Amino acid sequence: MAKLTLRKRSSVLVVACIVALLLLTFFYTPSQPADRSPLENTPLQGQLGKDKDIKAINKNKDNENRANLVAVDFPSPFVFHTPEKDDKYLAYLPHSGFHNQRIELENALLLASYLNRTLLLPDVYLGNPAMPWLRFDKMYERILLQTKHGLEHCPQIPMGAPYPMECLNYARWTQVPWTFFYDLAPLTEQVKIVLRPDLSLEWLERHLGVKRKEIKLMKDVSPYQFRVYDHPDSKTPLAKFMERYDVETLAAIDDKILHFGSVFGTHRVLAQQPIHAEWLTKIRTNLIFNTPVLIDTARHVVDQLGGSRNFIGLHIRVGDGLFKVRANINIDDIYHDLVDRFTDLTIDQLRQLDPNHDDDRQERTDYEVKTLRAATTITTDRPLTVDHANWDVDAAIGKVPLTPLAPHLQCAQPASSVDANGDVAIDTSRFSRTVVYIATDAPKGKNNPLLDKIRATFPCVFDLSDFPFVFDRLKQVHVEDEQVKLDSYLIPMLDAIIAAHGHTFYGTKDSTFTTYIERQLHPVYTHKPVRLSGPAVIRN
């Protein structure tokens, strides 16, 4: 009995010792210097340190990005003119894309001058999709409903957080003053201008001191309701417009504010008197992009392309509407103009480089398009020919560009000696003297299959993707209060400025953007006079 009791006590003692040893091991912590972290030299400490460094780097980048931001300046509405008691005003409603609004601005400047009225100039509305033309009452209502008043909380919502319903379209549109794009000061020598950031009639009453009964609303029910004739003897037909408004008739309206709906339409306000033609020339010469970030960035690109007038500029629009339907045809027209003027290709060589010519002369039938504007009639049965009558061998033929390009710009290598069909490939490296810059909305840019034959013929073809620094620069431009970036709107403008610096320019039929480059940007940037087209000046 005594032996059994002793064994039990021994077993308890052993268990107690083991438990004590385990507890000591569990609670024991080695001593550390007072200034040393318990996590130092552990994987967790190393990760925390890295995270801290990353946060510091990101914070520095954020500070640097904020320092580089380019904010749109919103000047006072009365920066150009302070309203006077006897002032009478001309107003209109903007709509559609940037270039349609630019045409409205041009027409409004003409009409304000003819009627000796102060122009109430709305902001440029930038949006995707753009606001379409509507009848006066509907368009006015939509403009008032398209507001950011009361939505100041939208840009404060953290990234990734759920957006409330009222904020879903917040960043899809914005408005900026025309002064952001153009220097209007020279034009204010002839027309008084008051900026109109708010298109409500209440704003006119509040800031100009007019009464509602003093506002004459010229309500349109058609996008081409009227055409304005500045010369009483003009026989210019109405064409697509519905009514004739003579300047004398409009000048007889005595209301304080003459308020139109749309004034869009090329040659909608005629300039057939010599003095009016001079005014139109001045308008077009001055409505040239003047935004520093656009001008400076374009200058860097143009310099890398060998300088102004050292390349060919193309504007190829294929992304939507009529331009998508006619993309192949428009590109084929441009291609053959290039071949005729800047190559010595024979007809047999051209057949090899343009094997799908007949197919490219067909409109797409799988895409329905509606357009307000009448489209130019195009030729779909253009035969495959070459015409080198205006060909200049010294300007066209050479193994390297006439002016050196930036080192990172590499022309394509010559084709292999035999093509996919077993025919001897044409050595197009002799056309490397012709540098081509393509401004386009085509997916993948110059590498879009629609542009294959241009790249196959001309080794030195470039587009905006060859200058990646431009995208970072344009991303810095924003409307500060709204935190809306403008890069998506500025990229086509930068593209246009670059293409307009070419010694030769080709564009897309029926594109208002192409027309703007041809009539204004290209002549101004290449130091040529701006020439007018359209109805002839009447000289008595």
Short mmCIF file of N, CA, C and O in Angstrom, two decimals, residues 51 56 59 81 149 157 201 212 220 276 335 398 426 429 432 443 517 539:
data_model
loop_
_atom_site.label_atom_id
_atom_site.label_comp_id
_atom_site.label_asym_id
_atom_site.label_seq_id
_atom_site.Cartn_x
_atom_site.Cartn_y
_atom_site.Cartn_z
N ASP A 51 5.75 48.71 -46.76
CA ASP A 51 4.47 49.40 -46.93
C ASP A 51 4.59 50.87 -46.60
O ASP A 51 4.02 51.74 -47.27
N ALA A 56 4.92 56.44 -48.57
CA ALA A 56 5.66 57.70 -48.67
C ALA A 56 5.92 58.06 -50.12
O ALA A 56 5.77 59.21 -50.53
N LYS A 59 2.68 59.12 -51.71
CA LYS A 59 2.31 60.47 -51.24
C LYS A 59 3.11 61.52 -51.99
O LYS A 59 2.59 62.56 -52.40
N HIS A 81 -16.05 92.95 -71.38
CA HIS A 81 -16.97 94.08 -71.52
C HIS A 81 -17.88 94.16 -70.31
O HIS A 81 -18.44 93.16 -69.86
N HIS A 149 -25.23 71.80 -60.28
CA HIS A 149 -25.63 72.46 -59.04
C HIS A 149 -26.27 71.43 -58.10
O HIS A 149 -27.15 70.67 -58.51
N ILE A 157 -16.61 61.48 -53.51
CA ILE A 157 -16.83 60.06 -53.23
C ILE A 157 -15.54 59.29 -53.47
O ILE A 157 -14.93 59.42 -54.53
N LEU A 201 -32.59 81.99 -68.46
CA LEU A 201 -33.06 83.36 -68.67
C LEU A 201 -32.97 84.17 -67.39
O LEU A 201 -32.79 85.39 -67.43
N ARG A 212 -38.03 89.89 -68.59
CA ARG A 212 -38.35 88.79 -69.48
C ARG A 212 -39.02 89.28 -70.77
O ARG A 212 -38.79 88.75 -71.86
N ASP A 220 -36.63 77.93 -82.96
CA ASP A 220 -36.51 77.12 -84.17
C ASP A 220 -37.17 75.77 -83.98
O ASP A 220 -37.17 75.21 -82.89
N HIS A 276 -17.68 92.38 -94.68
CA HIS A 276 -18.05 91.22 -93.89
C HIS A 276 -17.12 90.04 -94.18
O HIS A 276 -16.82 89.25 -93.27
N TYR A 335 -5.25 57.51 -99.98
CA TYR A 335 -4.11 56.67 -100.37
C TYR A 335 -3.68 56.96 -101.80
O TYR A 335 -2.48 57.12 -102.08
N GLY A 398 13.72 58.83 -101.76
CA GLY A 398 14.90 58.85 -100.91
C GLY A 398 14.82 57.77 -99.85
O GLY A 398 13.73 57.40 -99.41
N ILE A 426 7.76 44.59 -103.63
CA ILE A 426 8.24 45.90 -104.07
C ILE A 426 9.07 46.52 -102.95
O ILE A 426 8.65 46.55 -101.79
N SER A 429 11.32 51.06 -99.63
CA SER A 429 12.20 51.87 -98.77
C SER A 429 12.58 53.19 -99.44
O SER A 429 12.95 54.15 -98.77
N SER A 432 10.95 56.41 -98.16
CA SER A 432 11.20 56.80 -96.75
C SER A 432 11.37 58.30 -96.60
O SER A 432 11.32 58.82 -95.48
N PRO A 443 -9.53 52.51 -84.05
CA PRO A 443 -8.96 51.65 -83.02
C PRO A 443 -7.58 51.15 -83.44
O PRO A 443 -7.36 50.79 -84.59
N ILE A 517 -9.23 72.07 -89.98
CA ILE A 517 -7.78 71.98 -90.22
C ILE A 517 -7.43 72.59 -91.57
O ILE A 517 -6.48 73.37 -91.70
N ARG A 539 -19.50 92.40 -105.21
CA ARG A 539 -18.85 93.71 -105.29
C ARG A 539 -19.65 94.59 -106.23
O ARG A 539 -19.72 94.34 -107.43
#
